Structures are given as structure tokens and as C-alpha cells.
PDB file of C-alpha atoms in Angstrom:
ATOM      1  CA  MET V   1       9.765  13.742  -6.427  1.00 43.00           C
ATOM      2  CA  GLY V   2       8.151  17.152  -6.201  1.00 46.00           C
ATOM      3  CA  ASN V   3       4.583  18.103  -6.981  1.00 57.00           C
ATOM      4  CA  GLY V   4       5.201  21.838  -6.898  1.00 86.00           C
ATOM      5  CA  ALA V   5       6.049  24.566  -9.373  1.00 93.00           C
ATOM      6  CA  LEU V   6       9.042  22.634 -10.751  1.00 96.00           C
ATOM      7  CA  ASP V   7       7.321  19.299 -11.290  1.00 94.00           C
ATOM      8  CA  GLY V   8       7.735  18.408 -14.972  1.00 94.00           C
ATOM      9  CA  ALA V   9       9.682  21.605 -15.704  1.00 97.00           C
ATOM     10  CA  VAL V  10      12.735  21.506 -17.984  1.00 98.00           C
ATOM     11  CA  ILE V  11      15.614  23.497 -16.496  1.00 98.00           C
ATOM     12  CA  ALA V  12      19.020  24.188 -18.061  1.00 98.00           C
ATOM     13  CA  VAL V  13      21.971  24.853 -15.765  1.00 98.00           C
ATOM     14  CA  ALA V  14      25.013  26.671 -17.181  1.00 98.00           C
ATOM     15  CA  GLY V  15      28.183  25.996 -15.205  1.00 96.00           C
ATOM     16  CA  ALA V  16      26.725  22.789 -13.796  1.00 97.00           C
ATOM     17  CA  GLY V  17      30.050  21.140 -12.928  1.00 95.00           C
ATOM     18  CA  GLY V  18      31.102  23.423 -10.065  1.00 94.00           C
ATOM     19  CA  PRO V  19      30.007  23.044  -6.425  1.00 95.00           C
ATOM     20  CA  ALA V  20      27.061  25.434  -6.879  1.00 96.00           C
ATOM     21  CA  GLY V  21      26.048  23.673 -10.100  1.00 96.00           C
ATOM     22  CA  ARG V  22      26.232  20.293  -8.430  1.00 96.00           C
ATOM     23  CA  ALA V  23      23.973  21.502  -5.607  1.00 97.00           C
ATOM     24  CA  ALA V  24      21.532  23.036  -8.107  1.00 97.00           C
ATOM     25  CA  LEU V  25      21.269  19.817 -10.141  1.00 97.00           C
ATOM     26  CA  LEU V  26      20.473  17.902  -6.945  1.00 96.00           C
ATOM     27  CA  ARG V  27      17.836  20.354  -5.711  1.00 96.00           C
ATOM     28  CA  LEU V  28      16.104  20.845  -9.068  1.00 97.00           C
ATOM     29  CA  ALA V  29      15.978  17.081  -9.683  1.00 96.00           C
ATOM     30  CA  GLU V  30      14.577  16.600  -6.187  1.00 95.00           C
ATOM     31  CA  ALA V  31      11.837  19.142  -6.981  1.00 95.00           C
ATOM     32  CA  GLY V  32      10.745  17.065  -9.980  1.00 95.00           C
ATOM     33  CA  ALA V  33      12.419  18.957 -12.820  1.00 97.00           C
ATOM     34  CA  THR V  34      14.166  17.506 -15.845  1.00 97.00           C
ATOM     35  CA  VAL V  35      17.626  19.052 -15.559  1.00 98.00           C
ATOM     36  CA  VAL V  36      20.063  19.640 -18.415  1.00 98.00           C
ATOM     37  CA  GLY V  37      23.532  20.768 -17.346  1.00 98.00           C
ATOM     38  CA  ALA V  38      26.360  22.286 -19.357  1.00 98.00           C
ATOM     39  CA  ASP V  39      29.970  22.848 -18.375  1.00 96.00           C
ATOM     40  CA  ASN V  40      33.316  23.203 -20.127  1.00 92.00           C
ATOM     41  CA  ASP V  41      34.810  20.454 -17.926  1.00 94.00           C
ATOM     42  CA  PRO V  42      33.226  17.141 -19.025  1.00 95.00           C
ATOM     43  CA  GLU V  43      34.691  15.112 -16.158  1.00 96.00           C
ATOM     44  CA  ARG V  44      33.438  17.468 -13.461  1.00 95.00           C
ATOM     45  CA  LEU V  45      30.059  17.676 -15.206  1.00 96.00           C
ATOM     46  CA  ALA V  46      29.707  13.884 -15.411  1.00 96.00           C
ATOM     47  CA  GLU V  47      30.370  13.619 -11.668  1.00 96.00           C
ATOM     48  CA  ALA V  48      27.713  16.264 -10.898  1.00 95.00           C
ATOM     49  CA  VAL V  49      25.147  14.596 -13.188  1.00 96.00           C
ATOM     50  CA  ASP V  50      25.856  11.148 -11.710  1.00 94.00           C
ATOM     51  CA  ALA V  51      25.489  12.483  -8.164  1.00 93.00           C
ATOM     52  CA  ALA V  52      22.081  14.021  -8.938  1.00 94.00           C
ATOM     53  CA  ARG V  53      20.884  10.876 -10.732  1.00 92.00           C
ATOM     54  CA  TYR V  54      22.064   8.679  -7.882  1.00 90.00           C
ATOM     55  CA  ALA V  55      20.349  10.832  -5.254  1.00 88.00           C
ATOM     56  CA  HIS V  56      17.057  10.922  -7.157  1.00 83.00           C
ATOM     57  CA  GLY V  57      16.562   7.626  -8.950  1.00 82.00           C
ATOM     58  CA  GLY V  58      13.591   8.664 -11.078  1.00 77.00           C
ATOM     59  CA  ALA V  59      15.014  12.011 -12.158  1.00 85.00           C
ATOM     60  CA  THR V  60      16.115  12.872 -15.677  1.00 94.00           C
ATOM     61  CA  VAL V  61      19.468  14.635 -15.350  1.00 96.00           C
ATOM     62  CA  THR V  62      21.778  14.992 -18.334  1.00 96.00           C
ATOM     63  CA  GLY V  63      24.890  16.981 -19.142  1.00 97.00           C
ATOM     64  CA  GLU V  64      26.938  18.006 -22.119  1.00 95.00           C
ATOM     65  CA  LYS V  65      30.056  20.007 -22.798  1.00 97.00           C
ATOM     66  CA  VAL V  66      29.040  23.337 -24.310  1.00 97.00           C
ATOM     67  CA  ASP V  67      31.282  26.287 -25.149  1.00 96.00           C
ATOM     68  CA  LEU V  68      29.227  29.111 -23.652  1.00 97.00           C
ATOM     69  CA  LEU V  69      31.891  31.598 -24.799  1.00 97.00           C
ATOM     70  CA  GLU V  70      30.496  31.151 -28.318  1.00 97.00           C
ATOM     71  CA  LEU V  71      26.962  32.204 -29.247  1.00 98.00           C
ATOM     72  CA  GLY V  72      26.510  29.552 -31.975  1.00 98.00           C
ATOM     73  CA  PRO V  73      27.080  26.507 -29.729  1.00 98.00           C
ATOM     74  CA  THR V  74      25.001  28.111 -26.946  1.00 98.00           C
ATOM     75  CA  ARG V  75      22.068  28.648 -29.331  1.00 98.00           C
ATOM     76  CA  ALA V  76      22.466  25.072 -30.621  1.00 98.00           C
ATOM     77  CA  TRP V  77      22.343  23.802 -27.028  1.00 98.00           C
ATOM     78  CA  ALA V  78      19.074  25.675 -26.360  1.00 98.00           C
ATOM     79  CA  ASP V  79      17.608  24.378 -29.645  1.00 98.00           C
ATOM     80  CA  ARG V  80      18.520  20.790 -28.745  1.00 98.00           C
ATOM     81  CA  ILE V  81      16.904  21.025 -25.323  1.00 98.00           C
ATOM     82  CA  GLU V  82      13.655  22.401 -26.755  1.00 98.00           C
ATOM     83  CA  LYS V  83      13.657  19.781 -29.521  1.00 98.00           C
ATOM     84  CA  ASP V  84      14.342  16.909 -27.100  1.00 97.00           C
ATOM     85  CA  TYR V  85      11.954  17.925 -24.319  1.00 97.00           C
ATOM     86  CA  GLY V  86       9.425  20.153 -26.071  1.00 98.00           C
ATOM     87  CA  ARG V  87       9.967  23.132 -23.766  1.00 98.00           C
ATOM     88  CA  ILE V  88      12.445  25.084 -21.637  1.00 98.00           C
ATOM     89  CA  ASP V  89      11.238  26.528 -18.340  1.00 98.00           C
ATOM     90  CA  GLY V  90      14.459  27.859 -16.924  1.00 98.00           C
ATOM     91  CA  LEU V  91      18.108  28.757 -17.331  1.00 98.00           C
ATOM     92  CA  VAL V  92      20.186  28.978 -14.169  1.00 98.00           C
ATOM     93  CA  HIS V  93      23.429  30.839 -14.873  1.00 98.00           C
ATOM     94  CA  LEU V  94      26.195  29.615 -12.574  1.00 96.00           C
ATOM     95  CA  VAL V  95      29.276  30.287 -14.688  1.00 95.00           C
ATOM     96  CA  GLY V  96      31.729  31.882 -12.280  1.00 89.00           C
ATOM     97  CA  GLY V  97      35.273  33.086 -11.929  1.00 88.00           C
ATOM     98  CA  TRP V  98      37.205  35.458  -9.750  1.00 91.00           C
ATOM     99  CA  ARG V  99      40.361  37.507 -10.007  1.00 91.00           C
ATOM    100  CA  GLY V 100      41.392  40.229  -7.590  1.00 90.00           C
ATOM    101  CA  SER V 101      44.347  42.401  -6.641  1.00 90.00           C
ATOM    102  CA  GLN V 102      45.856  43.735  -3.420  1.00 92.00           C
ATOM    103  CA  THR V 103      44.910  47.318  -4.198  1.00 94.00           C
ATOM    104  CA  PHE V 104      43.123  49.345  -6.862  1.00 96.00           C
ATOM    105  CA  THR V 105      46.401  50.599  -8.326  1.00 95.00           C
ATOM    106  CA  LYS V 106      47.682  47.043  -8.745  1.00 95.00           C
ATOM    107  CA  THR V 107      44.673  45.988 -10.822  1.00 93.00           C
ATOM    108  CA  ASN V 108      45.800  43.818 -13.731  1.00 94.00           C
ATOM    109  CA  LEU V 109      43.686  44.486 -16.817  1.00 95.00           C
ATOM    110  CA  ASP V 110      44.346  40.931 -17.999  1.00 95.00           C
ATOM    111  CA  ASP V 111      42.002  39.958 -15.160  1.00 95.00           C
ATOM    112  CA  TRP V 112      39.310  42.097 -16.770  1.00 96.00           C
ATOM    113  CA  ASP V 113      39.777  40.309 -20.101  1.00 96.00           C
ATOM    114  CA  LEU V 114      39.237  36.942 -18.399  1.00 96.00           C
ATOM    115  CA  LEU V 115      36.282  38.058 -16.250  1.00 97.00           C
ATOM    116  CA  GLU V 116      34.606  39.843 -19.146  1.00 97.00           C
ATOM    117  CA  HIS V 117      34.478  36.504 -20.949  1.00 97.00           C
ATOM    118  CA  LEU V 118      33.461  34.364 -17.974  1.00 96.00           C
ATOM    119  CA  LEU V 119      31.018  36.706 -16.251  1.00 97.00           C
ATOM    120  CA  ILE V 120      29.584  38.862 -19.046  1.00 98.00           C
ATOM    121  CA  ARG V 121      29.971  37.099 -22.373  1.00 98.00           C
ATOM    122  CA  THR V 122      28.484  33.830 -21.093  1.00 98.00           C
ATOM    123  CA  VAL V 123      25.467  35.740 -19.711  1.00 98.00           C
ATOM    124  CA  GLN V 124      25.000  37.471 -23.059  1.00 98.00           C
ATOM    125  CA  HIS V 125      25.070  34.141 -24.858  1.00 98.00           C
ATOM    126  CA  THR V 126      22.746  32.180 -22.551  1.00 98.00           C
ATOM    127  CA  SER V 127      20.240  35.036 -22.357  1.00 98.00           C
ATOM    128  CA  LEU V 128      20.151  35.562 -26.124  1.00 98.00           C
ATOM    129  CA  ALA V 129      19.908  31.820 -26.783  1.00 98.00           C
ATOM    130  CA  PHE V 130      17.204  31.092 -24.205  1.00 98.00           C
ATOM    131  CA  HIS V 131      14.996  34.209 -24.107  1.00 98.00           C
ATOM    132  CA  GLU V 132      12.502  33.019 -26.736  1.00 98.00           C
ATOM    133  CA  PRO V 133      11.952  29.502 -25.312  1.00 98.00           C
ATOM    134  CA  LEU V 134      11.615  31.034 -21.816  1.00 98.00           C
ATOM    135  CA  GLN V 135       9.033  33.524 -23.104  1.00 98.00           C
ATOM    136  CA  ARG V 136       7.086  30.614 -24.649  1.00 97.00           C
ATOM    137  CA  SER V 137       7.013  28.808 -21.289  1.00 97.00           C
ATOM    138  CA  ASP V 138       4.182  29.336 -18.788  1.00 95.00           C
ATOM    139  CA  ARG V 139       6.821  29.513 -16.017  1.00 97.00           C
ATOM    140  CA  GLY V 140      10.029  30.660 -17.715  1.00 98.00           C
ATOM    141  CA  ARG V 141      12.769  31.900 -15.401  1.00 98.00           C
ATOM    142  CA  TYR V 142      16.284  33.170 -16.131  1.00 98.00           C
ATOM    143  CA  VAL V 143      18.280  33.179 -12.896  1.00 98.00           C
ATOM    144  CA  LEU V 144      21.614  34.988 -12.603  1.00 98.00           C
ATOM    145  CA  ILE V 145      23.800  34.408  -9.565  1.00 97.00           C
ATOM    146  CA  SER V 146      25.537  37.678  -8.730  1.00 96.00           C
ATOM    147  CA  ALA V 147      27.647  39.124  -5.941  1.00 94.00           C
ATOM    148  CA  ALA V 148      27.258  41.998  -3.493  1.00 94.00           C
ATOM    149  CA  GLY V 149      30.485  43.363  -4.999  1.00 92.00           C
ATOM    150  CA  ALA V 150      28.498  44.482  -8.057  1.00 95.00           C
ATOM    151  CA  SER V 151      26.729  47.069  -5.872  1.00 94.00           C
ATOM    152  CA  SER V 152      29.615  47.899  -3.510  1.00 94.00           C
ATOM    153  CA  PRO V 153      32.940  47.014  -5.180  1.00 95.00           C
ATOM    154  CA  THR V 154      36.086  47.018  -3.070  1.00 94.00           C
ATOM    155  CA  ALA V 155      39.372  48.583  -4.211  1.00 96.00           C
ATOM    156  CA  GLY V 156      40.977  45.243  -5.035  1.00 95.00           C
ATOM    157  CA  ASN V 157      37.923  43.904  -6.862  1.00 95.00           C
ATOM    158  CA  ALA V 158      37.425  46.561  -9.542  1.00 96.00           C
ATOM    159  CA  ALA V 159      37.430  44.104 -12.456  1.00 96.00           C
ATOM    160  CA  TYR V 160      35.245  41.532 -10.688  1.00 96.00           C
ATOM    161  CA  GLY V 161      32.727  44.083  -9.386  1.00 96.00           C
ATOM    162  CA  ALA V 162      32.448  45.828 -12.748  1.00 97.00           C
ATOM    163  CA  ALA V 163      31.964  42.538 -14.616  1.00 97.00           C
ATOM    164  CA  LYS V 164      29.261  41.420 -12.182  1.00 97.00           C
ATOM    165  CA  ALA V 165      27.541  44.815 -12.460  1.00 98.00           C
ATOM    166  CA  ALA V 166      27.535  44.517 -16.268  1.00 98.00           C
ATOM    167  CA  ALA V 167      26.041  41.010 -16.053  1.00 98.00           C
ATOM    168  CA  GLU V 168      23.329  42.349 -13.745  1.00 98.00           C
ATOM    169  CA  ALA V 169      22.512  45.219 -16.128  1.00 98.00           C
ATOM    170  CA  TRP V 170      22.270  42.778 -19.041  1.00 98.00           C
ATOM    171  CA  THR V 171      19.923  40.533 -17.049  1.00 98.00           C
ATOM    172  CA  LEU V 172      17.751  43.510 -16.066  1.00 98.00           C
ATOM    173  CA  ALA V 173      17.448  44.423 -19.760  1.00 98.00           C
ATOM    174  CA  MET V 174      16.188  40.874 -20.370  1.00 98.00           C
ATOM    175  CA  ALA V 175      13.689  41.401 -17.536  1.00 98.00           C
ATOM    176  CA  ASP V 176      12.436  44.507 -19.341  1.00 98.00           C
ATOM    177  CA  TYR V 177      11.913  42.373 -22.455  1.00 98.00           C
ATOM    178  CA  PHE V 178       9.748  39.951 -20.433  1.00 98.00           C
ATOM    179  CA  ARG V 179       7.849  42.885 -18.875  1.00 97.00           C
ATOM    180  CA  LYS V 180       7.080  44.415 -22.257  1.00 97.00           C
ATOM    181  CA  ALA V 181       6.164  41.034 -23.781  1.00 96.00           C
ATOM    182  CA  GLY V 182       3.644  40.488 -20.964  1.00 94.00           C
ATOM    183  CA  GLY V 183       1.749  43.672 -21.788  1.00 93.00           C
ATOM    184  CA  GLU V 184      -1.012  44.833 -19.437  1.00 93.00           C
ATOM    185  CA  ASP V 185      -1.273  41.471 -17.713  1.00 92.00           C
ATOM    186  CA  GLY V 186       2.354  41.641 -16.594  1.00 93.00           C
ATOM    187  CA  PRO V 187       5.209  39.258 -17.381  1.00 97.00           C
ATOM    188  CA  THR V 188       4.595  35.508 -17.549  1.00 96.00           C
ATOM    189  CA  SER V 189       8.340  34.819 -17.592  1.00 98.00           C
ATOM    190  CA  ALA V 190      11.003  36.452 -15.450  1.00 98.00           C
ATOM    191  CA  ALA V 191      14.687  37.273 -15.233  1.00 98.00           C
ATOM    192  CA  ALA V 192      15.881  37.524 -11.632  1.00 98.00           C
ATOM    193  CA  ILE V 193      19.194  38.034  -9.837  1.00 98.00           C
ATOM    194  CA  LEU V 194      20.195  36.174  -6.681  1.00 98.00           C
ATOM    195  CA  VAL V 195      22.885  38.124  -4.808  1.00 96.00           C
ATOM    196  CA  VAL V 196      25.420  36.488  -2.496  1.00 95.00           C
ATOM    197  CA  LYS V 197      28.528  37.817  -0.761  1.00 92.00           C
ATOM    198  CA  ALA V 198      30.421  34.662  -1.718  1.00 89.00           C
ATOM    199  CA  LEU V 199      29.723  30.942  -1.793  1.00 91.00           C
ATOM    200  CA  VAL V 200      30.996  28.238   0.533  1.00 92.00           C
ATOM    201  CA  HIS V 201      30.868  24.447   0.226  1.00 94.00           C
ATOM    202  CA  ASP V 202      32.039  21.440   2.227  1.00 93.00           C
ATOM    203  CA  ALA V 203      35.431  21.126   0.521  1.00 92.00           C
ATOM    204  CA  MET V 204      36.243  24.750   1.421  1.00 93.00           C
ATOM    205  CA  ARG V 205      35.299  24.125   5.043  1.00 94.00           C
ATOM    206  CA  ALA V 206      37.463  21.009   5.129  1.00 95.00           C
ATOM    207  CA  GLU V 207      40.413  22.963   3.708  1.00 95.00           C
ATOM    208  CA  ARG V 208      40.011  25.784   6.243  1.00 95.00           C
ATOM    209  CA  PRO V 209      38.394  24.242   9.327  1.00 93.00           C
ATOM    210  CA  HIS V 210      38.898  27.347  11.491  1.00 94.00           C
ATOM    211  CA  ALA V 211      37.544  29.865   8.971  1.00 93.00           C
ATOM    212  CA  LYS V 212      34.222  31.530   9.814  1.00 91.00           C
ATOM    213  CA  PHE V 213      33.066  32.304   6.237  1.00 92.00           C
ATOM    214  CA  ALA V 214      30.936  35.113   7.703  1.00 91.00           C
ATOM    215  CA  GLY V 215      28.133  36.198   5.406  1.00 91.00           C
ATOM    216  CA  PHE V 216      28.890  33.455   2.876  1.00 92.00           C
ATOM    217  CA  THR V 217      26.011  31.456   1.384  1.00 93.00           C
ATOM    218  CA  ASP V 218      26.273  27.672   1.373  1.00 93.00           C
ATOM    219  CA  VAL V 219      25.795  26.183  -2.111  1.00 94.00           C
ATOM    220  CA  GLY V 220      22.907  24.109  -0.722  1.00 95.00           C
ATOM    221  CA  GLU V 221      21.128  27.260   0.466  1.00 96.00           C
ATOM    222  CA  LEU V 222      21.748  28.852  -2.909  1.00 96.00           C
ATOM    223  CA  ALA V 223      20.228  25.827  -4.671  1.00 96.00           C
ATOM    224  CA  GLN V 224      17.178  26.099  -2.407  1.00 97.00           C
ATOM    225  CA  ALA V 225      16.821  29.796  -3.267  1.00 97.00           C
ATOM    226  CA  VAL V 226      17.184  29.024  -6.987  1.00 98.00           C
ATOM    227  CA  ALA V 227      14.382  26.440  -6.832  1.00 97.00           C
ATOM    228  CA  GLY V 228      12.262  28.924  -4.855  1.00 97.00           C
ATOM    229  CA  ILE V 229      12.237  31.364  -7.790  1.00 98.00           C
ATOM    230  CA  TRP V 230       9.621  29.114  -9.440  1.00 98.00           C
ATOM    231  CA  ASP V 231       7.379  29.269  -6.357  1.00 97.00           C
ATOM    232  CA  ARG V 232       6.905  33.007  -6.798  1.00 97.00           C
ATOM    233  CA  PRO V 233       4.829  34.724  -9.504  1.00 97.00           C
ATOM    234  CA  ALA V 234       6.787  36.126 -12.453  1.00 98.00           C
ATOM    235  CA  PRO V 235       5.842  39.793 -11.770  1.00 97.00           C
ATOM    236  CA  GLU V 236       7.182  39.457  -8.210  1.00 97.00           C
ATOM    237  CA  VAL V 237      10.670  38.314  -9.230  1.00 97.00           C
ATOM    238  CA  ASN V 238      11.117  39.799 -12.706  1.00 98.00           C
ATOM    239  CA  GLY V 239      13.809  42.482 -12.749  1.00 98.00           C
ATOM    240  CA  ASN V 240      14.542  42.109  -9.038  1.00 97.00           C
ATOM    241  CA  ARG V 241      17.692  41.498  -7.045  1.00 97.00           C
ATOM    242  CA  LEU V 242      16.941  38.930  -4.339  1.00 96.00           C
ATOM    243  CA  TRP V 243      19.486  39.265  -1.559  1.00 96.00           C
ATOM    244  CA  LEU V 244      20.830  36.144   0.181  1.00 95.00           C
ATOM    245  CA  THR V 245      23.342  38.224   2.106  1.00 90.00           C
ATOM    246  CA  GLU V 246      23.144  41.544   3.908  1.00 88.00           C
ATOM    247  CA  LYS V 247      22.400  44.372   1.519  1.00 87.00           C
ATOM    248  CA  PRO V 248      25.262  46.906   1.468  1.00 82.00           C
TER     249      PRO V 248
END
């Protein structure tokens, strides 16, 4: 178990059942954190939680189905974590989704409706539910995983790029809250954005053994970068985009 910045920390992971969530649970548990995952797929979540528990015998890793598309249940989830563990030191936002089109003119606005819920609404809910507990923590971190497409959207990714850009703007507004709350001494908690081109994991490689996945970030590398946010002082990461791929 770790003896670093995450030792004894209580970290919530939204979207914990996907490949990136699974990797994050493993890495955070390995670093000594108590990890609380949420996902809308209970079966997938249970597998991710079991894998992290199995890999790190002494770690506390739990999971529950939470509807992050609703503010009430998201707030209740945050309240339960703080009640059960006495603190919350982090929220890692890994709720994802993608829809694209062949060209700009073929954009389907139904895709926007879906992505607005998955990529923006869930960020609004987790940030509003967790900002106060994170501000109370001596090492509070809100970590959004974003995509390079938010800064340089392609013609076929208008809906995706715009949704990611909105999620980034919302997170940066949260960072401003932490900055102002810190006063002259600077923020004690931080909201940061990790930017990838796209993510890759072992199952994808197995499906497409000849694909290069150039510029993609492995979910294990992402998990390492997520854990590393706690190694850096809050003023250094608050309100910043940390690039894990080439900056456009």
C-alpha cells in the first residue's frame, strides 16, 4: 500500500465500470486510497470493484449504482460517502460516451442530446454535489478526463467536441471557486483537466491487433496520471489542462 499523497484519502470515481474506471480503481487502491466507485451498470461495476479488491487485498474498494443524470441521487451519493468515511478527497469523473458523423453536414442533433447528458450533465451534477466536501479536504481534487477534440474539433465530431468543451468550461468555473475560496494563500483544493486524444485498452488491442492507436493513451497510463494529480500542489494543477497527448 502507498505512503504518499493518496494514503488514507477517500476518492470517488464516477463511471467506475468502464475500462478507464477499472484501471483507476486499481491504481488508486494501490496508492493507499479508499475508493468508492459509481456506475449505471451494476454488473460491470461489481467486476471492476472485485478486480481492484483482489489485486490489493488490504484496500477498501466499494461500488454502487448511482444515476449521475439526476442531481438528487448524485448529492445523496456524496453525502453517504462523507458520512461513511468522514471525508472526501477526490472525485474522478470518467463518465464517457461518443457519437460522431461522417461529415459536419451529416451531424445528427440526437447525438448532441445524448452527449449533452453523458458529458455535460453528469459533470454538472458531480461537481455541484462534491464541491463542498472537496473544499473541506486538505487535498481535495476534482479530475475531469477530457479530449483534445474540445480544443480542436473535427468536422464529424461537432457534437462531441462541443460537449467536451462545455464540460471543460464548467470544470474551470469550479477551479475559479477553489481559487477564490483559497484567498491570498491560494487554493487548497483543485479542479484539473486531463486531456487525451482517445483511450485504448487491452480488449481494443485484441480486437484490432494490427491497429497502431497512434497518440492514444492507455487506460493504465491515464490511471497513473490521475493518481499523480495528488502529488502536485493544488495551485499548480487548479484550473489547468494537463496534456497526455500532443497539444493541437
